[in-house]
Amino acid sequence: MKMKTTWVLSGALAIVLATPTAWAKAPLPADAAPPDQTGAWLSADQDALRDAHRRLGEPAAGGNDTLPLLPLLPLLPVIAEFQALIENDPELTMLFTQMFEQIPREPPYLTDPTGQPTVRDVREMLQLMNRILTQAPEFNKTGLVGFPLNAIVNWAMGTPAGATAFLNPKVNHQLKKILDQWAVFLRSPDSRAVLNDDPETGWFGRDARKAMPTFAEDFVSHPKLPYHGFASWDDFFTRVFREGRRPVAHPEDNRVIANACESAPYRLATKVQLRDRFWIKDQPYSLALMLAGDPLAAQFAGGTVYQGFLSALSYHRWHAPVSGRIIKTRVIDGSYYAAAQAAGFDPASPNESQGYITQVASRALIFIQADNPDIGLMAVMFVGMAEVSSNEITVYEGQHVTKGDQLGMFHFGGSTHTLIFRPQVDLEFDLHGQTPGLHANNIPVRARIATVRAPGAE
């Protein structure tokens, strides 16, 4: 099918929309498969996007309950810069035009994966992003945090033009500025407004309590204080477990490797290559690219990679899987909304691209020289997905950590991570009776994830 490429962005992008855009509205087919459980965090994206549409005066899908049209705000500086970047760069003008045109105009793509209107042009994208930057995610019935920026481009991420545009360094530089600006708001006291007891949207309301029934027992909080004592929405999101809620597996046994995150097993790969074709359908790992060309990467050629993913309600701090010395740390700039073209249109993008994004996304890398010589040097890599790309390392090079100690944290959402071992390491994994994949369930942080066997042991 030949796509139109004649529409050119112009100075009209600087003008706020005076009237609502006409949206095509069609329900998902009756036989359409629901999003994967692990994609539920993106279902929250779509709920947040629905709310954004309604705040812009769009009718909710399936009804005529249009909310009063709020005045559209002038573009914030970081959004205006994004607009100027797109319309002043011929390649980006073409790609951002084509990515929305390449979304099929037939079900289920006339609507997003929850039946809400699909964003269809750059003007709509910019206006929705502009409003989101001064809002904190509300709770919703999925029980997961909203990722509204990701929702705006969900289908666009699966197009050929989107796959190219979201790898562009200039685009990712600007997206980082946008996400950094949103982070300023999410760390501010103003973001606490959603930490209320509204039964549907409040983080301490009826639906939230049902989704997190052991919240008060699990996490440090102060229910008698305003906002339960949290200083900001990010402070709430990076909450910590109460003492004893997640004990370290076999703390005195350095053969036992602990789970670095509260996460579910996604993939276990052996004999991983230093270089491989990571962009193809099965998304093999390419160690040289994962580790951004680090000189230590060659030591892991032929080794083992374990990958696990976090849901949006998961605990988001990282912990040391082994005791040892921190050899090197790096924060690697990368993409934010890139998805594997081989994954196609993912209703929870980039869920189905989790192998791919370990090579291209923004990520934090920590090398640990384990105290157990049968493990030796290992690497732990924490990968940001979409809005969840504020990777904060809290350890320093030369520091000795004990298994279970904090290494850092994600901000603002769920994500994915890997443990990387050299080929000499003989491992027996304990995935708690599960097969790795998108339907797996969380294994507690600091629980046993593997045991290393001494060379020659039966």
CSV table of C-alpha atoms in Angstrom, one decimal:
chain,number,residue,atom,x,y,z
A,1,MET,CA,0.0,0.0,0.0
A,2,LYS,CA,1.5,3.3,-1.0
A,3,MET,CA,1.6,5.9,1.8
A,4,LYS,CA,1.0,9.6,1.3
A,5,THR,CA,4.1,11.7,2.0
A,6,THR,CA,2.9,15.1,0.8
A,7,TRP,CA,1.7,16.5,4.1
A,8,VAL,CA,4.3,18.9,5.4
A,9,LEU,CA,4.4,20.3,8.9
A,10,SER,CA,4.2,24.0,9.0
A,11,GLY,CA,4.0,26.9,11.3
A,12,ALA,CA,0.4,25.7,12.1
A,13,LEU,CA,2.1,23.4,14.7
A,14,ALA,CA,2.7,26.5,16.8
A,15,ILE,CA,-1.0,27.4,17.0
A,16,VAL,CA,-3.0,25.7,19.7
A,17,LEU,CA,-6.0,23.8,18.5
A,18,ALA,CA,-9.1,26.0,18.7
A,19,THR,CA,-11.6,23.1,18.2
A,20,PRO,CA,-11.6,19.4,18.9
A,21,THR,CA,-10.3,17.2,16.3
A,22,ALA,CA,-12.7,14.8,14.7
A,23,TRP,CA,-11.7,11.3,15.8
A,24,ALA,CA,-12.6,8.0,14.2
A,25,LYS,CA,-14.1,5.7,16.9
A,26,ALA,CA,-14.5,2.0,16.4
A,27,PRO,CA,-14.5,-0.8,19.0
A,28,LEU,CA,-12.0,-3.6,18.9
A,29,PRO,CA,-13.2,-6.7,17.1
A,30,ALA,CA,-15.1,-9.1,19.3
A,31,ASP,CA,-12.4,-11.8,18.7
A,32,ALA,CA,-9.5,-9.5,19.4
A,33,ALA,CA,-7.1,-10.9,22.0
A,34,PRO,CA,-6.7,-8.8,25.2
A,35,PRO,CA,-3.3,-7.4,26.0
A,36,ASP,CA,-0.8,-9.6,27.8
A,37,GLN,CA,-0.9,-9.4,31.5
A,38,THR,CA,2.6,-8.0,31.4
A,39,GLY,CA,1.3,-5.4,29.0
A,40,ALA,CA,-1.2,-4.2,31.6
A,41,TRP,CA,1.0,-1.3,32.4
A,42,LEU,CA,0.3,0.0,28.9
A,43,SER,CA,-3.5,-0.5,29.5
A,44,ALA,CA,-3.0,2.1,32.1
A,45,ASP,CA,-1.3,4.2,29.4
A,46,GLN,CA,-4.5,4.0,27.4
A,47,ASP,CA,-6.7,4.9,30.4
A,48,ALA,CA,-4.5,8.0,31.0
A,49,LEU,CA,-4.7,8.9,27.3
A,50,ARG,CA,-8.5,8.5,27.4
A,51,ASP,CA,-8.6,11.0,30.3
A,52,ALA,CA,-6.3,13.4,28.4
A,53,HIS,CA,-8.6,13.3,25.4
A,54,ARG,CA,-11.6,14.0,27.6
A,55,ARG,CA,-9.8,16.9,29.3
A,56,LEU,CA,-9.2,18.3,25.8
A,57,GLY,CA,-12.9,18.1,25.2
A,58,GLU,CA,-13.0,14.8,23.2
A,59,PRO,CA,-16.0,12.4,23.9
A,60,ALA,CA,-15.1,9.2,25.6
A,61,ALA,CA,-15.4,6.2,23.3
A,62,GLY,CA,-18.8,4.5,23.4
A,63,GLY,CA,-20.6,7.5,24.6
A,64,ASN,CA,-21.3,11.2,24.3
A,65,ASP,CA,-20.2,12.3,27.8
A,66,THR,CA,-17.9,15.0,26.5
A,67,LEU,CA,-16.4,17.0,29.3
A,68,PRO,CA,-16.2,20.8,29.0
A,69,LEU,CA,-13.5,21.8,26.7
A,70,LEU,CA,-10.6,23.2,28.7
A,71,PRO,CA,-8.4,26.0,27.1
A,72,LEU,CA,-5.4,24.4,25.5
A,73,LEU,CA,-2.1,25.7,27.0
A,74,PRO,CA,0.7,27.3,25.1
A,75,LEU,CA,3.4,24.8,24.3
A,76,LEU,CA,5.9,24.4,27.1
A,77,PRO,CA,9.5,25.2,26.0
A,78,VAL,CA,10.6,21.6,25.8
A,79,ILE,CA,7.5,20.7,23.6
A,80,ALA,CA,8.0,23.8,21.5
A,81,GLU,CA,11.6,22.7,20.9
A,82,PHE,CA,10.4,19.2,19.9
A,83,GLN,CA,8.0,20.9,17.5
A,84,ALA,CA,10.8,23.0,16.0
A,85,LEU,CA,13.1,20.0,15.7
A,86,ILE,CA,10.5,18.0,13.8
A,87,GLU,CA,9.4,20.8,11.4
A,88,ASN,CA,12.9,22.1,10.7
A,89,ASP,CA,14.5,18.8,9.9
A,90,PRO,CA,13.3,17.4,6.5
A,91,GLU,CA,14.0,13.7,7.5
A,92,LEU,CA,12.1,14.1,10.8
A,93,THR,CA,9.3,15.9,9.1
A,94,MET,CA,8.9,13.0,6.7
A,95,LEU,CA,9.3,10.3,9.4
A,96,PHE,CA,6.8,11.9,11.9
A,97,THR,CA,4.3,12.4,9.1
A,98,GLN,CA,4.7,8.9,7.8
A,99,MET,CA,4.6,7.1,11.2
A,100,PHE,CA,1.0,8.3,11.8
A,101,GLU,CA,0.0,7.6,8.2
A,102,GLN,CA,1.4,4.1,8.3
A,103,ILE,CA,-0.9,3.1,11.1
A,104,PRO,CA,-3.6,1.1,9.3
A,105,ARG,CA,-6.9,2.7,8.9
A,106,GLU,CA,-8.9,-0.4,9.8
A,107,PRO,CA,-9.7,-2.2,13.0
A,108,PRO,CA,-8.2,-2.7,15.5
A,109,TYR,CA,-6.0,0.3,14.6
A,110,LEU,CA,-8.8,2.9,14.4
A,111,THR,CA,-8.7,2.8,18.1
A,112,ASP,CA,-6.0,2.1,20.7
A,113,PRO,CA,-5.8,-1.3,22.4
A,114,THR,CA,-8.6,-0.4,24.9
A,115,GLY,CA,-10.9,1.1,22.3
A,116,GLN,CA,-10.0,4.7,22.6
A,117,PRO,CA,-9.2,7.0,19.7
A,118,THR,CA,-5.8,6.6,18.0
A,119,VAL,CA,-3.6,9.6,17.8
A,120,ARG,CA,-3.3,10.4,14.1
A,121,ASP,CA,-1.0,13.4,13.6
A,122,VAL,CA,1.8,15.4,15.1
A,123,ARG,CA,-0.4,18.3,16.3
A,124,GLU,CA,-2.4,15.9,18.5
A,125,MET,CA,0.8,14.3,19.8
A,126,LEU,CA,2.3,17.6,20.8
A,127,GLN,CA,-0.8,18.9,22.4
A,128,LEU,CA,-1.4,15.8,24.5
A,129,MET,CA,2.3,15.6,25.5
A,130,ASN,CA,2.1,19.3,26.5
A,131,ARG,CA,-0.7,18.7,29.0
A,132,ILE,CA,0.7,15.5,30.4
A,133,LEU,CA,3.9,17.2,31.6
A,134,THR,CA,2.1,18.9,34.4
A,135,GLN,CA,0.1,15.9,35.6
A,136,ALA,CA,0.9,13.0,37.8
A,137,PRO,CA,-0.5,9.5,36.9
A,138,GLU,CA,-3.7,8.7,38.7
A,139,PHE,CA,-4.6,5.2,39.8
A,140,ASN,CA,-7.0,3.3,37.5
A,141,LYS,CA,-8.8,0.0,37.5
A,142,THR,CA,-5.9,-1.9,35.8
A,143,GLY,CA,-4.2,-1.4,39.1
A,144,LEU,CA,-1.1,0.0,37.2
A,145,VAL,CA,0.5,3.3,36.8
A,146,GLY,CA,-0.4,5.3,33.6
A,147,PHE,CA,2.2,5.9,30.9
A,148,PRO,CA,0.4,8.5,28.8
A,149,LEU,CA,3.3,9.6,26.7
A,150,ASN,CA,3.9,6.0,25.6
A,151,ALA,CA,0.2,5.6,24.8
A,152,ILE,CA,0.3,8.5,22.4
A,153,VAL,CA,2.8,6.8,20.1
A,154,ASN,CA,1.9,3.1,20.8
A,155,TRP,CA,0.8,2.2,17.3
A,156,ALA,CA,3.3,4.6,15.7
A,157,MET,CA,6.2,2.7,17.4
A,158,GLY,CA,5.3,-0.4,15.3
A,159,THR,CA,5.5,1.4,11.9
A,160,PRO,CA,8.6,1.4,9.7
A,161,ALA,CA,8.9,5.2,10.1
A,162,GLY,CA,8.4,5.0,13.8
A,163,ALA,CA,11.1,2.4,14.2
A,164,THR,CA,13.5,4.7,12.4
A,165,ALA,CA,12.4,8.0,14.0
A,166,PHE,CA,12.7,6.8,17.6
A,167,LEU,CA,16.3,5.6,17.0
A,168,ASN,CA,17.3,9.1,15.8
A,169,PRO,CA,19.9,10.6,18.3
A,170,LYS,CA,18.4,14.1,17.9
A,171,VAL,CA,14.9,12.9,18.7
A,172,ASN,CA,16.1,10.9,21.8
A,173,HIS,CA,18.1,13.9,23.0
A,174,GLN,CA,14.9,16.0,23.0
A,175,LEU,CA,12.8,13.2,24.4
A,176,LYS,CA,15.3,13.0,27.3
A,177,LYS,CA,14.8,16.8,27.9
A,178,ILE,CA,11.0,16.2,27.9
A,179,LEU,CA,11.1,13.3,30.3
A,180,ASP,CA,13.6,15.2,32.6
A,181,GLN,CA,11.1,18.1,32.7
A,182,TRP,CA,8.3,15.8,33.6
A,183,ALA,CA,10.5,14.3,36.3
A,184,VAL,CA,10.9,17.8,37.9
A,185,PHE,CA,7.1,17.9,38.3
A,186,LEU,CA,6.8,14.3,39.5
A,187,ARG,CA,9.4,15.1,42.2
A,188,SER,CA,7.6,18.2,43.3
A,189,PRO,CA,5.0,18.5,46.1
A,190,ASP,CA,2.4,19.5,43.5
A,191,SER,CA,2.5,15.9,42.2
A,192,ARG,CA,1.0,14.6,45.5
A,193,ALA,CA,-2.5,15.6,44.4
A,194,VAL,CA,-3.1,12.0,43.2
A,195,LEU,CA,-2.1,10.5,46.5
A,196,ASN,CA,-5.6,10.7,47.8
A,197,ASP,CA,-8.5,8.4,48.8
A,198,ASP,CA,-10.7,8.9,45.7
A,199,PRO,CA,-12.3,5.5,45.3
A,200,GLU,CA,-11.3,5.1,41.6
A,201,THR,CA,-8.3,7.4,40.9
A,202,GLY,CA,-6.6,7.9,44.3
A,203,TRP,CA,-3.6,5.9,45.2
A,204,PHE,CA,-5.0,5.3,48.7
A,205,GLY,CA,-8.6,4.8,47.5
A,206,ARG,CA,-10.9,1.8,47.3
A,207,ASP,CA,-9.6,0.4,44.0
A,208,ALA,CA,-5.9,1.0,44.9
A,209,ARG,CA,-6.3,-0.8,48.2
A,210,LYS,CA,-7.9,-3.7,46.4
A,211,ALA,CA,-5.0,-3.9,44.0
A,212,MET,CA,-2.3,-3.5,46.7
A,213,PRO,CA,-4.0,-5.2,49.7
A,214,THR,CA,-0.7,-5.5,51.7
A,215,PHE,CA,0.6,-2.0,50.9
A,216,ALA,CA,0.6,-0.8,54.5
A,217,GLU,CA,2.3,-4.0,55.8
A,218,ASP,CA,4.8,-4.1,52.9
A,219,PHE,CA,6.0,-0.5,52.5
A,220,VAL,CA,7.2,2.3,54.8
A,221,SER,CA,4.3,4.8,54.9
A,222,HIS,CA,2.4,6.9,57.5
A,223,PRO,CA,-1.3,6.7,56.9
A,224,LYS,CA,-2.1,9.3,59.6
A,225,LEU,CA,-0.1,12.0,57.8
A,226,PRO,CA,-1.1,13.9,54.7
A,227,TYR,CA,-0.3,12.0,51.5
A,228,HIS,CA,0.8,9.1,53.9
A,229,GLY,CA,4.0,11.0,54.5
A,230,PHE,CA,5.2,11.0,50.9
A,231,ALA,CA,7.0,14.1,49.7
A,232,SER,CA,6.0,13.7,46.0
A,233,TRP,CA,4.6,11.2,43.6
A,234,ASP,CA,8.1,9.9,42.8
A,235,ASP,CA,8.8,9.5,46.5
A,236,PHE,CA,5.7,7.3,46.7
A,237,PHE,CA,6.7,5.4,43.5
A,238,THR,CA,10.2,4.6,44.8
A,239,ARG,CA,8.9,3.6,48.2
A,240,VAL,CA,10.8,1.1,50.3
A,241,PHE,CA,9.9,-2.2,51.9
A,242,ARG,CA,9.5,-2.4,55.6
A,243,GLU,CA,12.4,-4.2,57.4
A,244,GLY,CA,12.0,-8.0,57.0
A,245,ARG,CA,9.5,-7.9,54.1
A,246,ARG,CA,12.0,-9.1,51.5
A,247,PRO,CA,14.7,-11.1,53.3
A,248,VAL,CA,17.9,-12.0,51.4
A,249,ALA,CA,18.0,-15.6,50.2
A,250,HIS,CA,20.8,-17.6,52.0
A,251,PRO,CA,22.7,-14.5,53.0
A,252,GLU,CA,25.8,-16.5,54.2
A,253,ASP,CA,25.9,-18.8,51.1
A,254,ASN,CA,27.8,-17.0,48.2
A,255,ARG,CA,26.7,-19.8,45.8
A,256,VAL,CA,23.1,-18.5,45.9
A,257,ILE,CA,22.3,-15.6,43.5
A,258,ALA,CA,19.5,-13.2,44.6
A,259,ASN,CA,16.9,-11.7,42.3
A,260,ALA,CA,18.0,-8.1,41.6
A,261,CYS,CA,14.5,-6.7,41.2
A,262,GLU,CA,10.9,-7.5,42.1
A,263,SER,CA,10.4,-9.0,38.7
A,264,ALA,CA,9.1,-11.8,36.5
A,265,PRO,CA,11.3,-14.1,34.3
A,266,TYR,CA,11.2,-13.0,30.7
A,267,ARG,CA,14.1,-14.9,29.0
A,268,LEU,CA,17.0,-17.2,29.8
A,269,ALA,CA,19.7,-17.4,27.1
A,270,THR,CA,22.9,-19.4,27.0
A,271,LYS,CA,25.9,-19.3,24.7
A,272,VAL,CA,25.2,-15.6,23.9
A,273,GLN,CA,27.2,-14.1,21.1
A,274,LEU,CA,29.4,-11.0,21.3
A,275,ARG,CA,27.7,-9.8,18.2
A,276,ASP,CA,24.4,-11.0,16.7
A,277,ARG,CA,21.5,-9.8,14.6
A,278,PHE,CA,19.5,-8.3,17.5
A,279,TRP,CA,16.8,-6.7,15.3
A,280,ILE,CA,15.4,-10.0,13.8
A,281,LYS,CA,12.2,-11.6,15.1
A,282,ASP,CA,13.6,-13.7,18.0
A,283,GLN,CA,15.7,-10.7,19.1
A,284,PRO,CA,18.9,-12.4,20.2
A,285,TYR,CA,21.3,-10.7,22.5
A,286,SER,CA,24.3,-8.9,21.1
A,287,LEU,CA,26.7,-8.4,24.0
A,288,ALA,CA,28.9,-5.8,22.4
A,289,LEU,CA,25.9,-3.6,21.8
A,290,MET,CA,24.2,-4.3,25.1
A,291,LEU,CA,27.3,-3.3,26.9
A,292,ALA,CA,27.9,-0.3,24.6
A,293,GLY,CA,31.3,-1.5,23.4
A,294,ASP,CA,32.8,-1.8,26.9
A,295,PRO,CA,36.2,-3.5,26.9
A,296,LEU,CA,34.9,-6.0,29.4
A,297,ALA,CA,32.2,-7.2,27.1
A,298,ALA,CA,34.4,-9.9,25.4
A,299,GLN,CA,34.7,-11.7,28.8
A,300,PHE,CA,31.0,-12.6,28.5
A,301,ALA,CA,31.0,-14.0,25.0
A,302,GLY,CA,29.4,-17.4,25.0
A,303,GLY,CA,27.9,-16.8,28.5
A,304,THR,CA,24.4,-16.6,30.0
A,305,VAL,CA,21.9,-13.8,30.1
A,306,TYR,CA,18.8,-13.8,32.4
A,307,GLN,CA,16.2,-11.1,31.8
A,308,GLY,CA,13.3,-10.2,34.0
A,309,PHE,CA,10.6,-7.5,33.8
A,310,LEU,CA,8.9,-5.3,36.3
A,311,SER,CA,5.2,-4.4,36.4
A,312,ALA,CA,4.0,-0.9,37.2
A,313,LEU,CA,3.0,-1.8,40.7
A,314,SER,CA,6.3,-3.5,41.4
A,315,TYR,CA,8.9,-2.3,43.8
A,316,HIS,CA,11.4,-0.3,41.7
A,317,ARG,CA,14.7,-0.4,43.5
A,318,TRP,CA,17.6,-2.6,42.4
A,319,HIS,CA,19.6,-4.9,44.7
A,320,ALA,CA,22.9,-6.7,44.5
A,321,PRO,CA,22.5,-10.3,43.3
A,322,VAL,CA,25.9,-11.3,44.8
A,323,SER,CA,28.4,-10.0,47.3
A,324,GLY,CA,31.4,-8.4,45.7
A,325,ARG,CA,33.2,-5.2,44.6
A,326,ILE,CA,31.7,-2.7,42.1
A,327,ILE,CA,34.3,-2.6,39.3
A,328,LYS,CA,32.6,-0.1,36.9
A,329,THR,CA,29.3,1.7,36.5
A,330,ARG,CA,27.8,3.4,33.5
A,331,VAL,CA,24.6,5.2,32.5
A,332,ILE,CA,24.2,4.7,28.8
A,333,ASP,CA,22.1,7.1,26.8
A,334,GLY,CA,19.8,5.5,24.3
A,335,SER,CA,16.3,5.4,22.9
A,336,TYR,CA,13.0,5.9,24.8
A,337,TYR,CA,10.3,4.8,22.4
A,338,ALA,CA,12.1,2.5,20.0
A,339,ALA,CA,10.6,-0.9,19.3
A,340,ALA,CA,11.7,-3.8,17.2
A,341,GLN,CA,10.2,-3.6,13.7
A,342,ALA,CA,10.1,-7.4,13.7
A,343,ALA,CA,7.7,-7.3,16.7
A,344,GLY,CA,5.1,-5.5,14.5
A,345,PHE,CA,2.2,-3.7,16.1
A,346,ASP,CA,2.5,-4.5,19.8
A,347,PRO,CA,-0.6,-3.6,21.9
A,348,ALA,CA,1.7,-3.1,24.8
A,349,SER,CA,4.8,-1.7,23.0
A,350,PRO,CA,7.6,-2.1,23.8
A,351,ASN,CA,6.7,-5.3,25.8
A,352,GLU,CA,7.3,-7.6,22.8
A,353,SER,CA,10.6,-5.8,22.1
A,354,GLN,CA,12.3,-6.4,25.5
A,355,GLY,CA,15.2,-8.4,24.0
A,356,TYR,CA,15.7,-5.7,21.4
A,357,ILE,CA,15.7,-2.7,23.7
A,358,THR,CA,18.5,-4.2,25.9
A,359,GLN,CA,20.7,-3.0,23.0
A,360,VAL,CA,19.2,0.4,22.1
A,361,ALA,CA,17.4,1.8,25.1
A,362,SER,CA,18.6,4.1,27.9
A,363,ARG,CA,20.1,1.8,30.5
A,364,ALA,CA,22.4,1.5,33.6
A,365,LEU,CA,25.3,-0.9,33.7
A,366,ILE,CA,27.0,-2.2,36.8
A,367,PHE,CA,30.0,-4.6,36.7
A,368,ILE,CA,30.5,-6.6,40.0
A,369,GLN,CA,33.5,-8.7,40.8
A,370,ALA,CA,31.8,-11.4,42.9
A,371,ASP,CA,33.4,-12.6,46.1
A,372,ASN,CA,32.7,-16.2,44.9
A,373,PRO,CA,35.5,-17.0,42.4
A,374,ASP,CA,33.2,-19.5,40.7
A,375,ILE,CA,31.1,-16.4,39.6
A,376,GLY,CA,34.0,-13.9,39.2
A,377,LEU,CA,33.1,-10.9,37.1
A,378,MET,CA,29.4,-10.4,36.3
A,379,ALA,CA,27.3,-7.6,34.9
A,380,VAL,CA,23.9,-6.3,35.9
A,381,MET,CA,22.0,-4.1,33.4
A,382,PHE,CA,18.8,-2.1,34.2
A,383,VAL,CA,16.9,-1.0,31.1
A,384,GLY,CA,14.5,1.9,30.9
A,385,MET,CA,11.3,1.4,28.9
A,386,ALA,CA,9.5,4.5,27.6
A,387,GLU,CA,8.8,7.0,30.4
A,388,VAL,CA,10.7,4.6,32.8
A,389,SER,CA,14.2,5.8,31.7
A,390,SER,CA,15.5,7.6,34.8
A,391,ASN,CA,18.1,5.0,35.7
A,392,GLU,CA,19.7,6.1,39.0
A,393,ILE,CA,22.8,4.2,40.2
A,394,THR,CA,23.4,4.7,43.9
A,395,VAL,CA,26.7,2.7,44.3
A,396,TYR,CA,30.2,3.8,43.4
A,397,GLU,CA,33.2,2.2,41.7
A,398,GLY,CA,35.4,0.4,44.3
A,399,GLN,CA,32.5,0.0,46.8
A,400,HIS,CA,32.0,-3.5,48.3
A,401,VAL,CA,28.4,-4.6,48.4
A,402,THR,CA,26.8,-7.4,50.3
A,403,LYS,CA,24.2,-9.5,48.5
A,404,GLY,CA,20.9,-7.7,48.8
A,405,ASP,CA,22.3,-4.2,49.2
A,406,GLN,CA,20.7,-1.5,47.1
A,407,LEU,CA,22.3,-0.7,43.8
A,408,GLY,CA,20.0,2.0,42.4
A,409,MET,CA,16.4,2.5,41.2
A,410,PHE,CA,14.0,3.1,38.3
A,411,HIS,CA,11.8,6.2,38.5
A,412,PHE,CA,8.3,6.6,37.2
A,413,GLY,CA,7.3,3.0,36.1
A,414,GLY,CA,8.0,-0.6,35.4
A,415,SER,CA,10.9,-1.8,33.3
A,416,THR,CA,13.3,-4.7,32.5
A,417,HIS,CA,16.7,-5.8,33.6
A,418,THR,CA,19.4,-8.5,32.9
A,419,LEU,CA,22.0,-10.5,34.8
A,420,ILE,CA,25.0,-11.4,32.6
A,421,PHE,CA,27.5,-14.2,33.4
A,422,ARG,CA,30.7,-15.4,31.8
A,423,PRO,CA,30.7,-18.7,30.0
A,424,GLN,CA,32.7,-20.4,32.8
A,425,VAL,CA,29.9,-20.0,35.3
A,426,ASP,CA,27.9,-23.1,35.8
A,427,LEU,CA,24.4,-22.0,36.9
A,428,GLU,CA,21.2,-23.8,38.0
A,429,PHE,CA,18.3,-21.3,37.8
A,430,ASP,CA,15.4,-21.3,40.1
A,431,LEU,CA,12.5,-19.6,38.3
A,432,HIS,CA,10.0,-20.7,41.0
A,433,GLY,CA,8.2,-23.2,38.7
A,434,GLN,CA,7.7,-20.8,35.9
A,435,THR,CA,8.5,-20.7,32.2
A,436,PRO,CA,10.1,-17.4,31.1
A,437,GLY,CA,7.8,-15.2,29.0
A,438,LEU,CA,5.3,-12.4,29.0
A,439,HIS,CA,2.8,-14.3,31.3
A,440,ALA,CA,5.2,-15.1,34.1
A,441,ASN,CA,4.7,-13.7,37.6
A,442,ASN,CA,6.9,-11.7,39.9
A,443,ILE,CA,9.6,-13.4,41.9
A,444,PRO,CA,10.3,-11.4,45.1
A,445,VAL,CA,13.4,-9.2,45.1
A,446,ARG,CA,16.3,-10.8,47.0
A,447,ALA,CA,14.8,-14.3,46.6
A,448,ARG,CA,16.9,-17.0,45.1
A,449,ILE,CA,17.1,-16.8,41.3
A,450,ALA,CA,20.0,-19.2,40.7
A,451,THR,CA,22.8,-21.2,42.3
A,452,VAL,CA,26.3,-21.5,41.0
A,453,ARG,CA,28.0,-24.9,41.0
A,454,ALA,CA,31.7,-25.3,41.6
A,455,PRO,CA,33.7,-26.5,38.5
A,456,GLY,CA,33.5,-30.3,38.3
A,457,ALA,CA,30.6,-30.5,40.7
A,458,GLU,CA,27.8,-33.0,39.7
